[in-house]
C-alpha positions as a Python dict, from the first residue, in 0.01 Angstrom:
ca = {
    (1, 'X'): (0, 0, 0),
    (2, 'X'): (356, 196, 22),
    (3, 'X'): (700, 46, 8),
    (4, 'X'): (1034, 107, 141),
    (5, 'X'): (1221, 335, -127),
    (6, 'X'): (1487, 170, -32),
    (7, 'X'): (1366, -161, -214),
    (8, 'X'): (1236, 35, -535),
    (9, 'X'): (1473, 0, -856),
    (10, 'X'): (1321, 307, -993),
    (11, 'X'): (1188, 605, -780),
    (12, 'X'): (1264, 937, -994),
    (13, 'X'): (850, 1050, -1042),
    (14, 'X'): (726, 833, -816),
    (15, 'X'): (460, 1001, -538),
    (16, 'X'): (644, 965, -223),
    (17, 'X'): (590, 1007, 149),
    (18, 'X'): (855, 1132, 446),
    (19, 'X'): (924, 995, 771),
    (20, 'X'): (968, 1347, 1053),
    (21, 'X'): (1189, 1115, 1320),
    (22, 'X'): (1153, 1347, 1670),
    (23, 'X'): (1417, 1201, 1852),
    (24, 'X'): (1337, 1384, 2154),
    (25, 'X'): (1033, 1362, 2175),
    (26, 'X'): (1039, 968, 2037),
    (27, 'X'): (767, 995, 1760),
    (28, 'X'): (741, 1088, 1342),
    (29, 'X'): (489, 1246, 1145),
    (30, 'X'): (458, 1115, 770),
    (31, 'X'): (401, 1412, 515),
    (32, 'X'): (232, 1354, 189),
    (33, 'X'): (251, 1551, -157),
    (34, 'X'): (654, 1475, -288),
    (35, 'X'): (812, 1312, -531),
    (36, 'X'): (1123, 1126, -548),
    (37, 'X'): (1366, 1362, -778),
    (38, 'X'): (1621, 1045, -793),
    (39, 'X'): (1658, 729, -724),
    (40, 'X'): (1867, 623, -414),
    (41, 'X'): (2230, 784, -397),
    (42, 'X'): (2484, 834, -153),
    (43, 'X'): (2537, 1217, 49),
    (44, 'X'): (2957, 1262, 97),
    (45, 'X'): (2860, 1135, 399),
    (46, 'X'): (2800, 842, 252),
    (47, 'X'): (2449, 842, 368),
    (48, 'X'): (2158, 648, 181),
    (49, 'X'): (1929, 965, 54),
    (50, 'X'): (1654, 1027, -205),
    (51, 'X'): (1652, 1396, -320),
    (52, 'X'): (1236, 1513, -303),
    (53, 'X'): (1067, 1778, -420),
    (54, 'X'): (728, 2011, -309),
    (55, 'X'): (436, 1828, -605),
    (56, 'X'): (373, 2155, -662),
    (57, 'X'): (738, 2245, -791),
    (58, 'X'): (713, 1859, -942),
    (59, 'X'): (406, 1984, -1145),
    (60, 'X'): (548, 2327, -1261),
    (61, 'X'): (822, 2111, -1364),
    (62, 'X'): (691, 1892, -1583),
    (63, 'X'): (458, 2092, -1697),
    (64, 'X'): (716, 2423, -1878),
    (65, 'X'): (945, 2108, -1954),
    (66, 'X'): (1255, 2270, -1889),
    (67, 'X'): (1567, 2056, -1740),
    (68, 'X'): (1578, 1978, -1360),
    (69, 'X'): (1321, 2076, -1134),
    (70, 'X'): (1474, 2318, -915),
    (71, 'X'): (1301, 2242, -590),
    (72, 'X'): (1468, 1984, -430),
    (73, 'X'): (1635, 1867, -96),
    (74, 'X'): (1792, 1536, -12),
    (75, 'X'): (1600, 1260, 243),
    (76, 'X'): (1723, 953, 410),
    (77, 'X'): (1689, 674, 212),
    (78, 'X'): (1576, 460, 492),
    (79, 'X'): (1259, 760, 574),
    (80, 'X'): (1120, 822, 233),
    (81, 'X'): (815, 575, 121),
    (82, 'X'): (670, 529, -215),
    (83, 'X'): (277, 579, -202),
}
């Protein structure tokens, strides 16, 4: 059962679902195929975010075993759910 990421103590490496809200059309789209690359962080504007990585990039990085996952981007933490 999916759970809000903001309630999870440890996110890094977990599969997550991203919610993309289109306020103009009052719709939401759910995007699968991502991993959390961080726990909940606060960006420079004070917004809680989670750094996420596409599953394909996460798996390639895990196989290589080098440094940090190269392809990540921030997503608002309240729009991230643990799958």
